Short mmCIF file of C-alpha atoms in Angstrom, two decimals:
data_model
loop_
_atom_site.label_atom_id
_atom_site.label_comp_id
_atom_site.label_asym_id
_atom_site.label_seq_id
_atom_site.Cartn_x
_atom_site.Cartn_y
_atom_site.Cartn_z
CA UNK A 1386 95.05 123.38 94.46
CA UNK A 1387 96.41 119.96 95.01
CA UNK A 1388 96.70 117.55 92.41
CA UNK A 1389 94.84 114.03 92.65
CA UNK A 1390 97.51 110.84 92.29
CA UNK A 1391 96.10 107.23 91.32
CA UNK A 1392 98.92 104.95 91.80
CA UNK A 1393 97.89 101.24 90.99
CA UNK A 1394 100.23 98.60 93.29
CA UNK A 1395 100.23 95.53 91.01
CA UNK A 1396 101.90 93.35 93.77
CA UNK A 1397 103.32 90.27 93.24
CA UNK A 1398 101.21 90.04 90.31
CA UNK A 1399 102.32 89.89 86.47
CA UNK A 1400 105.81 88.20 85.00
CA UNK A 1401 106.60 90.99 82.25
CA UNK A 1402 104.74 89.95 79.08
CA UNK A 1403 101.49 89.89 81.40
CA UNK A 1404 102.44 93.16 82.93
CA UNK A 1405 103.40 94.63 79.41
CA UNK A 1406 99.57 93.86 78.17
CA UNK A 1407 97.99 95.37 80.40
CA UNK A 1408 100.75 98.81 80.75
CA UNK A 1409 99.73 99.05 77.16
CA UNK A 1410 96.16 99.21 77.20
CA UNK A 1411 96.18 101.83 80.16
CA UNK A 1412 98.94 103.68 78.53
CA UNK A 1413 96.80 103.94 74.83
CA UNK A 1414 93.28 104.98 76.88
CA UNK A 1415 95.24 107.63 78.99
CA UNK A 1416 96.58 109.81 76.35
CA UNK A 1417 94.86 113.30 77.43
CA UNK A 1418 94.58 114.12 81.27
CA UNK A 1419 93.51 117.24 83.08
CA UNK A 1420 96.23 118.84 84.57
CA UNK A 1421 95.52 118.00 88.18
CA UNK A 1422 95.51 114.58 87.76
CA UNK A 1423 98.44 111.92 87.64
CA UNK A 1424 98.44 108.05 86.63
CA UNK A 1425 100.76 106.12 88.13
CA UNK A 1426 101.52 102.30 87.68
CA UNK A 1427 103.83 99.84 89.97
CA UNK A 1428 104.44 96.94 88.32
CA UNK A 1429 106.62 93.93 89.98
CA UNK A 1430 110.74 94.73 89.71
CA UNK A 1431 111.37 92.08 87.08
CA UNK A 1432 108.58 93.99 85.17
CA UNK A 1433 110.20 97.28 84.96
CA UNK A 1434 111.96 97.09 81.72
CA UNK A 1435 109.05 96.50 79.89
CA UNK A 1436 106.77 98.12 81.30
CA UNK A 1437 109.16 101.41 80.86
CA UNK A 1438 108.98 100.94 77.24
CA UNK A 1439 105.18 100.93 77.03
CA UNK A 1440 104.39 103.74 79.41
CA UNK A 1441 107.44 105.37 77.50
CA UNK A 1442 106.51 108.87 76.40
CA UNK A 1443 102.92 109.05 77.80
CA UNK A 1444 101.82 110.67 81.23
CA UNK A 1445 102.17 107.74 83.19
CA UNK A 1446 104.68 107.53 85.95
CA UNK A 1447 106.48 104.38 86.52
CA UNK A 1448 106.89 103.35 90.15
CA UNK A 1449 108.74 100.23 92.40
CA UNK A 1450 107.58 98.85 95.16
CA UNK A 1451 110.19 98.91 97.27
CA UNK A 1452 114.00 99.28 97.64
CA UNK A 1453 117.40 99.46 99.68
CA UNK A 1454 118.21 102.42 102.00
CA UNK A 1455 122.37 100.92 101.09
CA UNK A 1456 123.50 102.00 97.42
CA UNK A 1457 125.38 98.58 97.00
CA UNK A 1458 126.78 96.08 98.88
CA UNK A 1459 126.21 92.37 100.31
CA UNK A 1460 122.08 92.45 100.54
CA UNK A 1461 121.04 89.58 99.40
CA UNK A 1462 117.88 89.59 97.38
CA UNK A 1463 117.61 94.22 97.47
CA UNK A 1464 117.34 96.39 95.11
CA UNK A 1465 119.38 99.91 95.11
CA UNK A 1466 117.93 103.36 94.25
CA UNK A 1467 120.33 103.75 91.01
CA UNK A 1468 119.08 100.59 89.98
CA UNK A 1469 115.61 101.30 90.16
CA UNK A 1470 116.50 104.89 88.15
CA UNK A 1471 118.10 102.77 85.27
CA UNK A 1472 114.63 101.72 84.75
CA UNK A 1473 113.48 104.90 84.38
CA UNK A 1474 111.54 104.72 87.64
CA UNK A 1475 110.37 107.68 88.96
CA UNK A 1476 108.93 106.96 92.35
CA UNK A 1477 108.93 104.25 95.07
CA UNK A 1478 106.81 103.20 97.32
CA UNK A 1479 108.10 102.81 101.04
CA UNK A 1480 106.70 101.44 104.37
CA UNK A 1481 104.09 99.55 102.80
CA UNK A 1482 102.29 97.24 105.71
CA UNK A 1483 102.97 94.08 103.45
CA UNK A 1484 106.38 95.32 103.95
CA UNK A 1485 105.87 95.87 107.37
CA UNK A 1486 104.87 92.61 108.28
CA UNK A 1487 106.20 90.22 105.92
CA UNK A 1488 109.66 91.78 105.53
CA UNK A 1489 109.97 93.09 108.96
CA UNK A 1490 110.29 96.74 108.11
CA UNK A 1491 110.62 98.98 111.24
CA UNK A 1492 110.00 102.67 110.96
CA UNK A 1493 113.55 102.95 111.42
CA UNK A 1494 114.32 100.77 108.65
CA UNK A 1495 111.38 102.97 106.49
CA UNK A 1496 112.96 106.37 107.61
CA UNK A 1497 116.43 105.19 106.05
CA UNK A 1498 114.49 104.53 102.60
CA UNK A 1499 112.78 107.73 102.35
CA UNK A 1500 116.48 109.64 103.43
CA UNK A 1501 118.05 107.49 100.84
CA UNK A 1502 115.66 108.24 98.31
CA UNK A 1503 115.20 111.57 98.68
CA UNK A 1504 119.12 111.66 97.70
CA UNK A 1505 118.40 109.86 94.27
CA UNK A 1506 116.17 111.92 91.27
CA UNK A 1507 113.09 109.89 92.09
CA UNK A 1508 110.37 112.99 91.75
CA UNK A 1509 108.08 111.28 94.46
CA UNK A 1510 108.39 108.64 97.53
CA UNK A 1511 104.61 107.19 98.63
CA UNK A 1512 105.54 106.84 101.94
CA UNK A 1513 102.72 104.27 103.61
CA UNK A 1514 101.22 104.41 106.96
CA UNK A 1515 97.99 103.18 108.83
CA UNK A 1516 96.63 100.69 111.68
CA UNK A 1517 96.15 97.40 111.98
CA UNK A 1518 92.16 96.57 113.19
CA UNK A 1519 93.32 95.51 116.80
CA UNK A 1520 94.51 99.06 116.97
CA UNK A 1521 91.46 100.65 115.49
CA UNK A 1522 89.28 98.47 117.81
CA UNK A 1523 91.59 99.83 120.68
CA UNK A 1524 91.34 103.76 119.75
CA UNK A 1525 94.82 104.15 118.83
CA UNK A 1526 94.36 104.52 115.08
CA UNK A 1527 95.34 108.53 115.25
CA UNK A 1528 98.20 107.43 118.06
CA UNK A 1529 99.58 104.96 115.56
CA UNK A 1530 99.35 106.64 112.52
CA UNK A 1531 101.11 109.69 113.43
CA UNK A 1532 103.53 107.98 115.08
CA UNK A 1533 104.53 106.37 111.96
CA UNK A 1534 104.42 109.86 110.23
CA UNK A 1535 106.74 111.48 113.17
CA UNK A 1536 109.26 108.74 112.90
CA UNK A 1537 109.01 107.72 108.84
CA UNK A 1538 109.97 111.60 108.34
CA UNK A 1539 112.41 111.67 110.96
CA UNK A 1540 115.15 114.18 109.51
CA UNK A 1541 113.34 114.89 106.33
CA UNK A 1542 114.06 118.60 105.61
CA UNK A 1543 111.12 120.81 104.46
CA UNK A 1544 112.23 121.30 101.05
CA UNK A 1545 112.36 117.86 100.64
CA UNK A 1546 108.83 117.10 101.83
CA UNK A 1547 107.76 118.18 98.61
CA UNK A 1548 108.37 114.69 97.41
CA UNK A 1549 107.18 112.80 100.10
CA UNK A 1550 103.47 111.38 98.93
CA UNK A 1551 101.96 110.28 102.40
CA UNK A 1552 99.49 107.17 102.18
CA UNK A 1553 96.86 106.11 104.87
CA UNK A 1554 96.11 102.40 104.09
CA UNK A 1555 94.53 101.05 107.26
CA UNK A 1556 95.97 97.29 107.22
CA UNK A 1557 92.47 96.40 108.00
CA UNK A 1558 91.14 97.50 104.59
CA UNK A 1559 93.72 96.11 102.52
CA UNK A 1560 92.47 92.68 100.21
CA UNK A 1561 89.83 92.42 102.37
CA UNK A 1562 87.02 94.01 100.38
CA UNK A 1563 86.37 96.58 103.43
CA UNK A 1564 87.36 100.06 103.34
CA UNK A 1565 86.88 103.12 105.42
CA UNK A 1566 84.29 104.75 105.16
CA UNK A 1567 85.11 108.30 104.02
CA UNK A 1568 84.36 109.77 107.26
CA UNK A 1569 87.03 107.42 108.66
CA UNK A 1570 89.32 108.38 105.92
CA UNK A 1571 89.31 111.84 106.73
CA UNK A 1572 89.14 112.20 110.10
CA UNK A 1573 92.93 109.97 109.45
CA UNK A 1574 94.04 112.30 106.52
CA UNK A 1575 93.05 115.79 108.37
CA UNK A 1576 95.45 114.46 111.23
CA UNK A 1577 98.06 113.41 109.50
CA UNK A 1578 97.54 117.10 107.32
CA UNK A 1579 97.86 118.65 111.02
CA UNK A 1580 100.78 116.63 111.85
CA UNK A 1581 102.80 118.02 109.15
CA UNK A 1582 101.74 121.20 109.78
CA UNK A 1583 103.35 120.85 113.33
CA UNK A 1584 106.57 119.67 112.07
CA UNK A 1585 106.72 121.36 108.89
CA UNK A 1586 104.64 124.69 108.03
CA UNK A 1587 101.56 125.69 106.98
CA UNK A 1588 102.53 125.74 103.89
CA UNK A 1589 104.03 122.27 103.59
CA UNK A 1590 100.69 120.96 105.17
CA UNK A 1591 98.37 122.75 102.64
CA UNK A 1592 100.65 121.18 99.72
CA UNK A 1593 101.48 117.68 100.62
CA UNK A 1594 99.42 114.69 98.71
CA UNK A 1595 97.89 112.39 101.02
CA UNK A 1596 96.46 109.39 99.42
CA UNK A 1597 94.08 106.71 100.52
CA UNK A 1598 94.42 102.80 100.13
CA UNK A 1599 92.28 100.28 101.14
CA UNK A 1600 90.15 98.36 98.38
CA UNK A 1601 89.65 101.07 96.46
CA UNK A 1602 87.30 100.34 93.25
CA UNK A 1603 85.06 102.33 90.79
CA UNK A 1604 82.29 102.55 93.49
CA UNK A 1605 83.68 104.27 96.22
CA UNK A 1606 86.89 106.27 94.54
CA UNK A 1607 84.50 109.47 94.11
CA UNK A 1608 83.00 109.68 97.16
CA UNK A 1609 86.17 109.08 98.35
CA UNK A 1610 88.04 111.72 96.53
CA UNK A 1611 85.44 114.51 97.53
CA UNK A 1612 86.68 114.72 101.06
CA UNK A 1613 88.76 117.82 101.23
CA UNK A 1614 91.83 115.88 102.68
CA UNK A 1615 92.07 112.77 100.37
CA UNK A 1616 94.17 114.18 97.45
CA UNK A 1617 94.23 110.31 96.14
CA UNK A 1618 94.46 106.46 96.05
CA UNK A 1619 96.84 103.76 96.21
CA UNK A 1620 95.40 100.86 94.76
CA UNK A 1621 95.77 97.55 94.91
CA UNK A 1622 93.10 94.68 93.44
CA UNK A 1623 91.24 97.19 91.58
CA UNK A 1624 94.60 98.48 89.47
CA UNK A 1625 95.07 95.22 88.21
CA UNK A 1626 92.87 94.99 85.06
CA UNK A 1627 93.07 97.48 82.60
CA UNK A 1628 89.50 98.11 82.67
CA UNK A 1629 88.70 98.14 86.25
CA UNK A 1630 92.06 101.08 86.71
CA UNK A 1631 90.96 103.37 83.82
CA UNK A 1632 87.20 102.83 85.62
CA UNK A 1633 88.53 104.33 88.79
CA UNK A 1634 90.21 107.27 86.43
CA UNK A 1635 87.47 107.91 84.37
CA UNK A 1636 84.96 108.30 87.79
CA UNK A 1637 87.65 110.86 89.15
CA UNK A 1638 87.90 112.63 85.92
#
């Protein structure tokens, strides 16, 4: 049985203190979880230090945002994998559409993260796909999508796939207070299941975590979650108070 991941993206949200606050009040409500489930917080990169020392020694996992396929080197303004693990971080999120279309991240570009990552000790990489609504409107949601699947994993070897977290966050749903219905979001995450079935193995397909993101909140995460394929949720808005992010938990619980 597949375990259910709640990862909240705080963004460009929080300077440290802020982020500290509210690390600690998630990190003193979630002491005991069932075994299937895992808590996982993303807090901005100047946030990382202290936000490692509250979620220090408690179930959470401590993720970034983002980072550089090069190790070191004349990048202005990136972040390296060994720096990110001097935090203590223990996964990264990759190929996120803000990413896409703010930074100009191919799938190229994403591929070269996730094979850079995988040769670090980070235990999982969200790797983020989905459609923008011109492409939905068009019919090419399942086109797009598993494009981006086919060429984000691009060389990824099947025993590393076990890290690889797969996200569907149709851009459409993202801030906007829309989601997908969870009809939508499963027709999505039972083709993207398929997909890696095709390039990987049965196997691989019935164990890979496939999360959802797309304004997420304490209304719709259980109905959400109840779809055979949605193993999960990246969240944005939602993760952002204490409250509203243990809300979510407690209704998947």
């Amino acid at each position: 049985m597949r375990k259910t991941f709640l990862a909240g993206n705080w963004k460009m949200h929080y300077t440290s203190a802020e982020a500290s606050i509210v690390a600690k009040k998630i990190a003193t409500e979630v002491k005991t979880l069932k075994d299937d489930v895992v808590i996982m917080i993303t807090p901005p990169f100047t946030a990382l230090s202290k936000v490692s020392e509250c979620v220090k020694g408690s179930s959470i996992l401590l993720g970034a945002q983002n980072m550089s396929y090069m190790e070191s080197g004349a990048r202005t303004s990136e972040i390296s994998p060994s720096m990110l693990l001097e935090f203590g971080v223990e996964y990264v999120i990759l190929g996120h559409s803000e990413c896409r279309l703010y930074l100009a991240e191919t799938d190229e570009i994403i591929n070269k993260k996730i094979l850079a990552g995988l040769k670090h000790p980070f235990k999982y990489l969200i790797f983020c796909v989905g459609e923008t609504l011109d492409e939905r409107d068009s019919g090419k949601t399942l086109e797009v999508v598993l494009n981006q699947v086919k060429k984000g994993l691009n060389c990824v070897s099947e025993s590393d796939i076990q890290r690889i977290i797969l996200a569907y966050e149709p851009v459409w749903a993202i801030g906007t207070g829309k989601t997908a219905t969870k009809e939508e979001a499963e027709e999505v995450h039972r083709a993207i299941r398929l997909e890696i079935m095709k390039l990987y193995s049965k196997s691989a397909s019935d164990n890979i975590i496939i999360q959802y993101g797309g304004s997420v909140n304490s209304n719709n995460v259980k109905e959400l979650m109840n779809e055979p394929n949605i193993d999960g949720a990246l969240i944005g808005g939602a993760s952002l108070k204490a409250e509203s992010f243990l809300s979510i938990i407690n209704n998947v619980l």
